Amino acid sequence: MFLTCIIFTLVGCSKSTLNMNEEATSNVKNDKSKLQVVVSFNPLKEFAEAVGKDKIQVTTVIPEGVEPHDFEPKIKDMKSISDADLFVYSGFGMETWVDKTLTSIDNKNLVVVNSSLGISPIKSGVDEVKEHGQFDPHIWLSLKDAKIQTKNIKNAMVKADKKNEVYYEKNYEEFSKKLDKLYSEYNTKFAGVKNKNFVTGHAAFGYLCRDFGLIQNSVEDVFAGGEPTPQKLKKIVELSKKYEVKVIFMEELASPRVSETLAKEVGAKVQKIYTIESNEDNKGYIESMEDNLSKIYDSLK
Ligand SMILES: [Zn+2]
C-alpha cells in the first residue's frame, strides 16, 4: 500500500507541477475505492476504460510516443504490476517481455488477462517475422477482434470486482454496440468498392483487412533491412500504379520522407493513419478507427 502511494505520487508529480500534497491525497483515496488496472499499451487502456469507466484506475506501462514493438519494462513498471488488481496485455507476441515480467513479480491476487484469447491469429509474412514474431500482433485494429479483447477484459474485471458486475456488463454492451455499428457501416461501404488494395507505411492493418476483405501493401516491408533496392522500390511503385493508388498512408513513426518520395513517384498524396499503438491527436479508439476507415474508403472508392 505504502509503495502504491509513492508510485502514484511520482506519477502525479511528473505530470504536473500543481499542488503535490493535494494530488497525493486524492490519489490515495482513489487507490482504495477503484480497481487498479495495469495495461501494457494504449489500445488496452481504451478498452479497459470503456468497460470500467470511473470504477477503475488505469496505469499504462508503455509511455505515450514510445514504439511498443521494442519496449522493455523498467523497475517502476514491475512495481505497478505488483500493486495492481488486474494486468492486461494484448498477446500474439506484442509484449515479448510479459512472461519474464510475470514470473519476476510477487502478486498472488493479480488477475492476468491475455486479451487475444479466442482470436484466430494471422501468421506474419516472411519479411515481418523479425520485427513481429510468428504472428501479426495488431489485433486491436480489427473492430471484431477489439470486441473479443474487450470481452476478455470485461470478464476479468467481473472476476476481480464481482460487486460491480452489472456495471461492467452494461458498459461492455454499450461499447460493443459502437464497434458493431462502425463495422456494419464500413462492411457495406467496402463491399461496394472494386479496388481492395491500399499502400501504407507500417504493416499494422492485417486484421483490419481481414474484417473487410481488403489488402494492405506496406512500404515498411519494402524498406526493411536498410536502404531499399531499386528493384523493390520499382515493385511497389508498379503495384501502386496498377491499383491506381491515390493515397500513400503513413503512421506517426514511419518516415514521412520515404512516403513522400513514393507518393511523388506514383502521383499520390500522403495521409496520416492511426495504428493506435500510442494515443495520437487526442482521439479515442472509436474516433481513430472511424478516421482510419473513412480515409481508406475514400482512397478506394
Ligand atoms: Zn505495430
mmCIF file of C-alpha atoms and ligand atoms in Angstrom:
data_model
loop_
_atom_site.group_PDB
_atom_site.id
_atom_site.type_symbol
_atom_site.label_atom_id
_atom_site.label_comp_id
_atom_site.label_asym_id
_atom_site.label_seq_id
_atom_site.Cartn_x
_atom_site.Cartn_y
_atom_site.Cartn_z
ATOM 1 C CA MET A 1 0.000 0.000 0.000
ATOM 2 C CA PHE A 2 2.782 2.383 1.001
ATOM 3 C CA LEU A 3 4.571 1.568 -2.249
ATOM 4 C CA THR A 4 1.424 2.289 -4.265
ATOM 5 C CA CYS A 5 1.221 5.748 -2.693
ATOM 6 C CA ILE A 6 4.787 6.512 -3.623
ATOM 7 C CA ILE A 7 4.270 5.441 -7.207
ATOM 8 C CA PHE A 8 1.148 7.473 -7.675
ATOM 9 C CA THR A 9 2.731 10.463 -6.027
ATOM 10 C CA LEU A 10 5.608 10.240 -8.500
ATOM 11 C CA VAL A 11 3.288 9.804 -11.466
ATOM 12 C CA GLY A 12 1.226 12.765 -10.298
ATOM 13 C CA CYS A 13 4.283 14.968 -9.898
ATOM 14 C CA SER A 14 5.787 14.142 -13.243
ATOM 15 C CA LYS A 15 2.582 15.096 -14.980
ATOM 16 C CA SER A 16 2.093 18.490 -13.423
ATOM 17 C CA THR A 17 3.593 20.991 -11.049
ATOM 18 C CA LEU A 18 0.292 21.543 -9.268
ATOM 19 C CA ASN A 19 -0.077 21.195 -5.537
ATOM 20 C CA MET A 20 1.746 17.981 -4.727
ATOM 21 C CA ASN A 21 0.128 17.224 -1.415
ATOM 22 C CA GLU A 22 -3.360 17.675 -2.740
ATOM 23 C CA GLU A 23 -2.698 15.314 -5.631
ATOM 24 C CA ALA A 24 -1.108 12.711 -3.429
ATOM 25 C CA THR A 25 -4.070 12.788 -1.052
ATOM 26 C CA SER A 26 -6.630 12.377 -3.807
ATOM 27 C CA ASN A 27 -4.681 9.509 -5.323
ATOM 28 C CA VAL A 28 -4.594 7.676 -2.012
ATOM 29 C CA LYS A 29 -8.385 7.891 -1.911
ATOM 30 C CA ASN A 30 -8.595 6.533 -5.450
ATOM 31 C CA ASP A 31 -6.370 3.626 -4.591
ATOM 32 C CA LYS A 32 -8.822 2.330 -2.037
ATOM 33 C CA SER A 33 -12.035 2.766 -3.972
ATOM 34 C CA LYS A 34 -11.035 1.837 -7.506
ATOM 35 C CA LEU A 35 -9.936 -1.372 -9.169
ATOM 36 C CA GLN A 36 -6.265 -0.942 -10.070
ATOM 37 C CA VAL A 37 -5.729 -1.922 -13.689
ATOM 38 C CA VAL A 38 -2.326 -2.006 -15.381
ATOM 39 C CA VAL A 39 -2.308 -2.361 -19.169
ATOM 40 C CA SER A 40 0.655 -2.831 -21.469
ATOM 41 C CA PHE A 41 -0.140 -0.136 -24.028
ATOM 42 C CA ASN A 42 -2.664 2.371 -25.354
ATOM 43 C CA PRO A 43 -5.487 0.388 -27.055
ATOM 44 C CA LEU A 44 -5.927 -1.762 -23.951
ATOM 45 C CA LYS A 45 -6.297 1.389 -21.876
ATOM 46 C CA GLU A 46 -9.103 2.427 -24.213
ATOM 47 C CA PHE A 47 -10.859 -0.958 -23.915
ATOM 48 C CA ALA A 48 -10.399 -1.152 -20.129
ATOM 49 C CA GLU A 49 -11.751 2.373 -19.609
ATOM 50 C CA ALA A 50 -14.725 1.708 -21.891
ATOM 51 C CA VAL A 51 -15.765 -1.092 -19.524
ATOM 52 C CA GLY A 52 -14.505 0.105 -16.147
ATOM 53 C CA LYS A 53 -15.094 3.864 -16.522
ATOM 54 C CA ASP A 54 -14.991 5.530 -13.081
ATOM 55 C CA LYS A 55 -14.737 2.265 -11.160
ATOM 56 C CA ILE A 56 -11.153 1.675 -12.262
ATOM 57 C CA GLN A 57 -7.809 3.448 -12.327
ATOM 58 C CA VAL A 58 -5.630 2.585 -15.316
ATOM 59 C CA THR A 59 -1.838 2.706 -15.493
ATOM 60 C CA THR A 60 -0.223 2.230 -18.916
ATOM 61 C CA VAL A 61 3.194 0.532 -18.916
ATOM 62 C CA ILE A 62 4.416 1.751 -22.323
ATOM 63 C CA PRO A 63 4.564 5.566 -22.291
ATOM 64 C CA GLU A 64 2.959 7.798 -24.914
ATOM 65 C CA GLY A 65 5.012 8.159 -28.061
ATOM 66 C CA VAL A 66 7.180 5.111 -27.425
ATOM 67 C CA GLU A 67 7.362 2.465 -30.153
ATOM 68 C CA PRO A 68 5.770 -0.541 -28.394
ATOM 69 C CA HIS A 69 7.453 -3.214 -30.519
ATOM 70 C CA ASP A 70 10.905 -2.559 -28.986
ATOM 71 C CA PHE A 71 9.840 -1.867 -25.417
ATOM 72 C CA GLU A 72 11.449 -3.315 -22.270
ATOM 73 C CA PRO A 73 9.797 -2.723 -18.856
ATOM 74 C CA LYS A 74 11.557 -0.729 -16.137
ATOM 75 C CA ILE A 75 11.616 -1.403 -12.391
ATOM 76 C CA LYS A 76 8.775 1.075 -11.837
ATOM 77 C CA ASP A 77 6.633 -0.963 -14.271
ATOM 78 C CA MET A 78 7.278 -4.141 -12.278
ATOM 79 C CA LYS A 79 6.219 -2.253 -9.159
ATOM 80 C CA SER A 80 2.957 -1.057 -10.646
ATOM 81 C CA ILE A 81 2.104 -4.598 -11.793
ATOM 82 C CA SER A 82 3.000 -5.859 -8.294
ATOM 83 C CA ASP A 83 0.448 -3.452 -6.815
ATOM 84 C CA ALA A 84 -2.309 -3.998 -9.391
ATOM 85 C CA ASP A 85 -5.549 -5.974 -9.196
ATOM 86 C CA LEU A 86 -5.591 -6.619 -12.935
ATOM 87 C CA PHE A 87 -2.902 -6.787 -15.587
ATOM 88 C CA VAL A 88 -3.965 -6.701 -19.242
ATOM 89 C CA TYR A 89 -1.761 -7.414 -22.241
ATOM 90 C CA SER A 90 -2.549 -7.729 -25.934
ATOM 91 C CA GLY A 91 -0.839 -11.025 -26.824
ATOM 92 C CA PHE A 92 0.382 -12.727 -30.017
ATOM 93 C CA GLY A 93 3.930 -11.617 -29.209
ATOM 94 C CA MET A 94 3.165 -7.901 -28.995
ATOM 95 C CA GLU A 95 4.666 -7.829 -25.493
ATOM 96 C CA THR A 96 7.694 -10.115 -25.640
ATOM 97 C CA TRP A 97 8.506 -9.158 -22.041
ATOM 98 C CA VAL A 98 5.301 -10.435 -20.413
ATOM 99 C CA ASP A 99 6.270 -13.966 -19.337
ATOM 100 C CA LYS A 100 9.555 -12.882 -17.804
ATOM 101 C CA THR A 101 7.926 -9.929 -16.041
ATOM 102 C CA LEU A 102 5.099 -12.001 -14.567
ATOM 103 C CA THR A 103 7.448 -14.645 -13.165
ATOM 104 C CA SER A 104 9.602 -11.973 -11.546
ATOM 105 C CA ILE A 105 6.803 -10.222 -9.635
ATOM 106 C CA ASP A 106 5.115 -11.413 -6.457
ATOM 107 C CA ASN A 107 1.375 -10.735 -6.517
ATOM 108 C CA LYS A 108 -0.756 -13.795 -5.838
ATOM 109 C CA ASN A 109 -4.050 -11.927 -6.238
ATOM 110 C CA LEU A 110 -3.234 -10.473 -9.631
ATOM 111 C CA VAL A 111 -5.750 -11.327 -12.369
ATOM 112 C CA VAL A 112 -3.804 -11.601 -15.634
ATOM 113 C CA VAL A 113 -5.650 -11.026 -18.909
ATOM 114 C CA ASN A 114 -4.277 -12.229 -22.237
ATOM 115 C CA SER A 115 -6.717 -10.219 -24.346
ATOM 116 C CA SER A 116 -6.021 -12.226 -27.513
ATOM 117 C CA LEU A 117 -7.715 -15.388 -26.172
ATOM 118 C CA GLY A 118 -10.290 -16.596 -28.686
ATOM 119 C CA ILE A 119 -8.881 -14.595 -31.620
ATOM 120 C CA SER A 120 -7.519 -16.545 -34.582
ATOM 121 C CA PRO A 121 -4.032 -15.249 -35.385
ATOM 122 C CA ILE A 122 -2.693 -14.138 -38.748
ATOM 123 C CA LYS A 123 0.755 -15.533 -39.476
ATOM 124 C CA SER A 124 3.458 -12.956 -40.100
ATOM 125 C CA GLY A 125 4.867 -12.554 -43.581
ATOM 126 C CA VAL A 126 8.464 -13.683 -44.167
ATOM 127 C CA ASP A 127 9.733 -10.090 -44.005
ATOM 128 C CA GLU A 128 7.878 -9.345 -40.784
ATOM 129 C CA VAL A 129 8.896 -12.323 -38.637
ATOM 130 C CA LYS A 130 11.991 -10.494 -37.413
ATOM 131 C CA GLU A 131 10.017 -7.475 -36.211
ATOM 132 C CA HIS A 132 6.730 -9.046 -35.151
ATOM 133 C CA GLY A 133 7.491 -12.704 -34.454
ATOM 134 C CA GLN A 134 5.465 -15.675 -35.669
ATOM 135 C CA PHE A 135 2.104 -13.882 -35.577
ATOM 136 C CA ASP A 136 0.949 -10.458 -36.642
ATOM 137 C CA PRO A 137 0.145 -8.852 -33.250
ATOM 138 C CA HIS A 138 -2.027 -5.917 -34.464
ATOM 139 C CA ILE A 139 -5.386 -7.415 -33.403
ATOM 140 C CA TRP A 140 -6.756 -4.180 -31.866
ATOM 141 C CA LEU A 141 -7.028 -2.642 -35.350
ATOM 142 C CA SER A 142 -9.844 -5.094 -36.136
ATOM 143 C CA LEU A 143 -13.239 -3.997 -34.821
ATOM 144 C CA LYS A 144 -14.245 -7.652 -34.468
ATOM 145 C CA ASP A 145 -11.120 -8.608 -32.554
ATOM 146 C CA ALA A 146 -11.299 -5.450 -30.444
ATOM 147 C CA LYS A 147 -14.684 -6.717 -29.300
ATOM 148 C CA ILE A 148 -13.159 -10.052 -28.222
ATOM 149 C CA GLN A 149 -10.313 -8.242 -26.438
ATOM 150 C CA THR A 150 -12.802 -6.017 -24.616
ATOM 151 C CA LYS A 151 -14.908 -9.019 -23.660
ATOM 152 C CA ASN A 152 -11.857 -10.764 -22.181
ATOM 153 C CA ILE A 153 -11.085 -7.606 -20.194
ATOM 154 C CA LYS A 154 -14.701 -7.322 -19.038
ATOM 155 C CA ASN A 155 -14.756 -10.955 -17.854
ATOM 156 C CA ALA A 156 -11.584 -10.360 -15.852
ATOM 157 C CA MET A 157 -12.982 -7.191 -14.266
ATOM 158 C CA VAL A 158 -16.087 -9.101 -13.210
ATOM 159 C CA LYS A 159 -13.856 -11.788 -11.712
ATOM 160 C CA ALA A 160 -11.709 -9.268 -9.832
ATOM 161 C CA ASP A 161 -14.571 -6.992 -8.741
ATOM 162 C CA LYS A 162 -17.790 -9.015 -8.585
ATOM 163 C CA LYS A 163 -19.806 -6.297 -6.849
ATOM 164 C CA ASN A 164 -19.694 -4.123 -9.978
ATOM 165 C CA GLU A 165 -20.609 -6.919 -12.384
ATOM 166 C CA VAL A 166 -23.816 -5.285 -13.676
ATOM 167 C CA TYR A 167 -21.964 -2.014 -14.313
ATOM 168 C CA TYR A 168 -19.167 -3.690 -16.280
ATOM 169 C CA GLU A 169 -21.621 -5.784 -18.309
ATOM 170 C CA LYS A 170 -23.691 -2.718 -19.202
ATOM 171 C CA ASN A 171 -20.651 -0.679 -20.281
ATOM 172 C CA TYR A 172 -19.321 -3.602 -22.314
ATOM 173 C CA GLU A 173 -22.654 -3.947 -24.133
ATOM 174 C CA GLU A 174 -22.650 -0.226 -24.956
ATOM 175 C CA PHE A 175 -19.085 -0.278 -26.273
ATOM 176 C CA SER A 176 -19.573 -3.441 -28.306
ATOM 177 C CA LYS A 177 -22.662 -1.903 -29.931
ATOM 178 C CA LYS A 178 -20.484 1.005 -31.089
ATOM 179 C CA LEU A 179 -17.951 -1.444 -32.531
ATOM 180 C CA ASP A 180 -20.712 -3.408 -34.295
ATOM 181 C CA LYS A 181 -22.271 -0.250 -35.720
ATOM 182 C CA LEU A 182 -18.990 1.002 -37.157
ATOM 183 C CA TYR A 183 -18.241 -2.453 -38.530
ATOM 184 C CA SER A 184 -21.546 -2.851 -40.355
ATOM 185 C CA GLU A 185 -21.374 0.684 -41.758
ATOM 186 C CA TYR A 186 -17.978 0.041 -43.367
ATOM 187 C CA ASN A 187 -18.718 -3.563 -44.275
ATOM 188 C CA THR A 188 -21.443 -2.237 -46.578
ATOM 189 C CA LYS A 189 -19.194 0.524 -47.923
ATOM 190 C CA PHE A 190 -16.179 -1.687 -48.657
ATOM 191 C CA ALA A 191 -18.400 -4.331 -50.288
ATOM 192 C CA GLY A 192 -19.245 -1.696 -52.879
ATOM 193 C CA VAL A 193 -15.666 -0.896 -53.984
ATOM 194 C CA LYS A 194 -13.817 -2.931 -56.592
ATOM 195 C CA ASN A 195 -10.294 -1.929 -55.647
ATOM 196 C CA LYS A 196 -9.327 -3.541 -52.336
ATOM 197 C CA ASN A 197 -5.630 -2.510 -52.297
ATOM 198 C CA PHE A 198 -4.121 0.280 -50.252
ATOM 199 C CA VAL A 199 -0.497 1.230 -49.510
ATOM 200 C CA THR A 200 0.735 2.107 -46.037
ATOM 201 C CA GLY A 201 3.967 2.565 -44.096
ATOM 202 C CA HIS A 202 3.790 0.149 -41.166
ATOM 203 C CA ALA A 203 2.205 -3.265 -41.821
ATOM 204 C CA ALA A 204 -0.242 -2.849 -38.944
ATOM 205 C CA PHE A 205 -3.561 -3.348 -40.718
ATOM 206 C CA GLY A 206 -3.701 -7.098 -41.412
ATOM 207 C CA TYR A 207 -6.619 -7.739 -39.050
ATOM 208 C CA LEU A 208 -8.498 -4.660 -40.233
ATOM 209 C CA CYS A 209 -8.084 -6.023 -43.772
ATOM 210 C CA ARG A 210 -9.401 -9.428 -42.702
ATOM 211 C CA ASP A 211 -12.561 -7.758 -41.348
ATOM 212 C CA PHE A 212 -13.364 -6.135 -44.684
ATOM 213 C CA GLY A 213 -11.617 -8.245 -47.345
ATOM 214 C CA LEU A 214 -9.005 -5.548 -48.020
ATOM 215 C CA ILE A 215 -5.306 -5.902 -48.919
ATOM 216 C CA GLN A 216 -2.537 -3.816 -47.336
ATOM 217 C CA ASN A 217 0.690 -3.213 -49.232
ATOM 218 C CA SER A 218 3.284 -1.980 -46.833
ATOM 219 C CA VAL A 219 6.131 0.396 -47.541
ATOM 220 C CA GLU A 220 7.937 -0.714 -44.395
ATOM 221 C CA ASP A 221 8.292 -4.290 -45.589
ATOM 222 C CA VAL A 222 9.876 -2.992 -48.747
ATOM 223 C CA PHE A 223 12.283 -0.835 -46.793
ATOM 224 C CA ALA A 224 13.009 -3.357 -44.051
ATOM 225 C CA GLY A 225 16.683 -4.169 -43.648
ATOM 226 C CA GLY A 226 18.110 -0.787 -44.586
ATOM 227 C CA GLU A 227 18.053 1.041 -47.906
ATOM 228 C CA PRO A 228 15.565 -0.249 -50.464
ATOM 229 C CA THR A 229 16.970 -1.833 -53.570
ATOM 230 C CA PRO A 230 15.863 -0.172 -56.814
ATOM 231 C CA GLN A 231 14.084 -3.435 -57.670
ATOM 232 C CA LYS A 232 11.987 -3.360 -54.505
ATOM 233 C CA LEU A 233 11.158 0.291 -54.953
ATOM 234 C CA LYS A 234 10.179 -0.398 -58.543
ATOM 235 C CA LYS A 235 7.884 -3.203 -57.397
ATOM 236 C CA ILE A 236 5.837 -1.060 -55.009
ATOM 237 C CA VAL A 237 5.721 1.826 -57.499
ATOM 238 C CA GLU A 238 4.364 -0.561 -60.143
ATOM 239 C CA LEU A 239 1.856 -2.008 -57.714
ATOM 240 C CA SER A 240 0.685 1.469 -56.717
ATOM 241 C CA LYS A 241 0.240 2.418 -60.370
ATOM 242 C CA LYS A 242 -1.538 -0.823 -61.206
ATOM 243 C CA TYR A 243 -4.119 -0.269 -58.474
ATOM 244 C CA GLU A 244 -4.262 3.474 -59.191
ATOM 245 C CA VAL A 245 -3.334 4.234 -55.609
ATOM 246 C CA LYS A 246 -4.315 7.829 -54.838
ATOM 247 C CA VAL A 247 -3.061 7.915 -51.255
ATOM 248 C CA ILE A 248 0.054 6.560 -49.551
ATOM 249 C CA PHE A 249 -0.713 6.207 -45.867
ATOM 250 C CA MET A 250 1.872 6.893 -43.199
ATOM 251 C CA GLU A 251 1.990 6.384 -39.435
ATOM 252 C CA GLU A 252 3.381 8.665 -36.770
ATOM 253 C CA LEU A 253 6.615 6.664 -36.518
ATOM 254 C CA ALA A 254 7.164 5.968 -40.223
ATOM 255 C CA SER A 255 9.495 8.211 -42.188
ATOM 256 C CA PRO A 256 7.465 10.895 -43.984
ATOM 257 C CA ARG A 257 10.331 11.390 -46.444
ATOM 258 C CA VAL A 258 10.033 7.819 -47.702
ATOM 259 C CA SER A 259 6.248 8.052 -48.032
ATOM 260 C CA GLU A 260 6.546 11.424 -49.768
ATOM 261 C CA THR A 261 9.110 10.137 -52.254
ATOM 262 C CA LEU A 262 6.916 7.191 -53.087
ATOM 263 C CA ALA A 263 3.800 9.352 -53.323
ATOM 264 C CA LYS A 264 5.549 11.757 -55.702
ATOM 265 C CA GLU A 265 6.696 8.866 -57.862
ATOM 266 C CA VAL A 266 3.178 7.473 -58.293
ATOM 267 C CA GLY A 267 1.320 10.796 -58.230
ATOM 268 C CA ALA A 268 -0.414 10.114 -54.928
ATOM 269 C CA LYS A 269 -0.828 12.176 -51.781
ATOM 270 C CA VAL A 270 0.362 11.271 -48.281
ATOM 271 C CA GLN A 271 -2.168 10.849 -45.483
ATOM 272 C CA LYS A 272 -1.762 10.001 -41.827
ATOM 273 C CA ILE A 273 -3.357 6.831 -40.469
ATOM 274 C CA TYR A 274 -3.602 5.694 -36.850
ATOM 275 C CA THR A 275 -2.094 2.479 -35.504
ATOM 276 C CA ILE A 276 -3.443 3.479 -32.044
ATOM 277 C CA GLU A 277 -0.232 1.983 -30.625
ATOM 278 C CA SER A 278 0.068 5.319 -28.852
ATOM 279 C CA ASN A 279 -2.588 7.993 -28.319
ATOM 280 C CA GLU A 280 -2.481 10.343 -31.294
ATOM 281 C CA ASP A 281 -4.189 13.692 -31.806
ATOM 282 C CA ASN A 282 -6.194 13.144 -28.605
ATOM 283 C CA LYS A 283 -8.552 10.776 -30.397
ATOM 284 C CA GLY A 284 -10.246 7.839 -28.674
ATOM 285 C CA TYR A 285 -10.373 4.336 -30.126
ATOM 286 C CA ILE A 286 -13.706 4.628 -31.962
ATOM 287 C CA GLU A 287 -12.781 8.064 -33.316
ATOM 288 C CA SER A 288 -9.375 6.871 -34.565
ATOM 289 C CA MET A 289 -10.921 3.816 -36.232
ATOM 290 C CA GLU A 290 -13.627 5.950 -37.847
ATOM 291 C CA ASP A 291 -10.890 8.198 -39.195
ATOM 292 C CA ASN A 292 -8.851 5.238 -40.495
ATOM 293 C CA LEU A 293 -11.807 3.573 -42.173
ATOM 294 C CA SER A 294 -13.114 6.729 -43.808
ATOM 295 C CA LYS A 295 -9.639 7.589 -45.169
ATOM 296 C CA ILE A 296 -9.101 4.060 -46.511
ATOM 297 C CA TYR A 297 -12.586 4.014 -48.022
ATOM 298 C CA ASP A 298 -12.144 7.443 -49.645
ATOM 299 C CA SER A 299 -8.858 6.279 -51.181
ATOM 300 C CA LEU A 300 -10.525 3.195 -52.727
ATOM 301 C CA LYS A 301 -13.860 4.458 -53.972
HETATM 302 ZN ZN ZN B 1 2.932 -2.199 -34.948
#
